[in-house]
Amino acid sequence: MADIPTIDSRLKAAMDTLSGCGLCGNRCGADRQAGEITICEANSMAEVSHIVVHRGEEPPISGTRGCGNVFFQHCSLTCVFCQNWQISSLNEVSGNEYTPEALAMEFLKLQEAGVHTLGLVGATSHLPTVVPALIGARLQGLSIPVVYNSGGYDSLEALKMLDGLIDVYLPDMKYGSDEMARVYSGVTNYVAVNRAAVREMYHQVGDLVVDLEGIAKRGLIVRHLVLPKGLSDTVDVLQWLARNVSKSVAVSIMSQYNPAYQACTDLFPELNQFISKSDYEYYIAVAQELGFETIFTQDTDSAAHYNPDFSLDAPFSP
Ligand code: SF4
């Protein structure tokens, strides 16, 4: 395996981004140490809103004992339908700042609590803290698989820093069209950034590999949330993945969309509805027809149950 970065080079790269950030596709170049305003609103410290055991991820991630998810504040995308909008876009719920040492301790505490996996949710903006935290935690015995759960808008320079630190990549592929990404997520280059990121993730971790309990040990799982009325370009996304990455990539085709945040207002009437069962079944059939070998699906009545409330200590409580 060529060119795995050293600990020192990772730490230097992580620190360097603070004075000219290019961690996501926005590449806004903000000097975060100097307090410059960033597009994602992240500052120089990692901000975490919740640390919880989550049982609702895909079965190889949550298993029976759950995934220890660390939910980071802010996001470089501004999805109008975001289900985590309280912590990603409006920051209605304030988070806590963490040093690398304190974050490493949280990772180890989750492992001690017995979860199958450690999930980093929305960590892209916070890699200057997350990278040294992961290195520190590994050196202190973190051994459960680390899952990097992102919107798929990570830059290649961000992902190179993570090479060898992440066991399972769990990125979104939200759209096959930059126009939809512009209207609904506020960026103009999503498709190119996303596809380059997915290729790099696959290069690093390959196909999903599970242990005897069915828990992910390593690999790529691509998530795609089906939006109403074909707005997420599902067929195009699946075709690209099958033709340009591999049919052996695990795909998680999600039916849990329900109108949240700005999508439940008059601003976006096309998003203010659920997806139809027949549309969802059609997309699953397309994935099967394309030859994907591992397809995670959801019940179409799951949509009503998936909105977290981050104003609560346990945001995924029923
Ligand atoms: S992660 Fe935030 S600060 Fe860094 S490039 Fe993206 S928007 Fe800018």
CSV table of C-alpha atoms and ligand atoms in Angstrom, one decimal, residues 21-30 32 38-42 76 124-125, ligand 1:
chain,number,residue,atom,x,y,z
A,21,CYS,CA,-8.9,25.7,5.1
A,22,GLY,CA,-9.6,23.5,2.1
A,23,LEU,CA,-11.2,20.6,3.9
A,24,CYS,CA,-14.4,20.6,1.9
A,25,GLY,CA,-15.4,21.3,-1.7
A,26,ASN,CA,-16.1,25.0,-0.8
A,27,ARG,CA,-12.3,25.4,-0.3
A,28,CYS,CA,-13.0,28.8,1.2
A,29,GLY,CA,-9.4,29.2,2.4
A,30,ALA,CA,-10.4,30.8,5.7
A,32,ARG,CA,-9.6,29.8,11.1
A,38,THR,CA,-15.9,30.4,7.3
A,39,ILE,CA,-18.7,29.2,5.0
A,40,CYS,CA,-19.4,26.3,7.3
A,41,GLU,CA,-19.2,28.5,10.5
A,42,ALA,CA,-16.6,26.2,12.1
A,76,SER,CA,-20.3,22.8,4.6
A,124,THR,CA,-15.2,17.2,7.9
A,125,SER,CA,-14.8,20.8,9.2
B,1,SF4,S1,-14.6,23.0,6.0
B,1,SF4,FE1,-15.5,25.0,6.4
B,1,SF4,S2,-13.7,26.4,6.6
B,1,SF4,FE2,-13.0,24.5,5.6
B,1,SF4,S3,-13.1,24.9,3.4
B,1,SF4,FE3,-15.0,24.0,4.0
B,1,SF4,S4,-16.4,25.7,4.4
B,1,SF4,FE4,-14.3,26.5,4.5
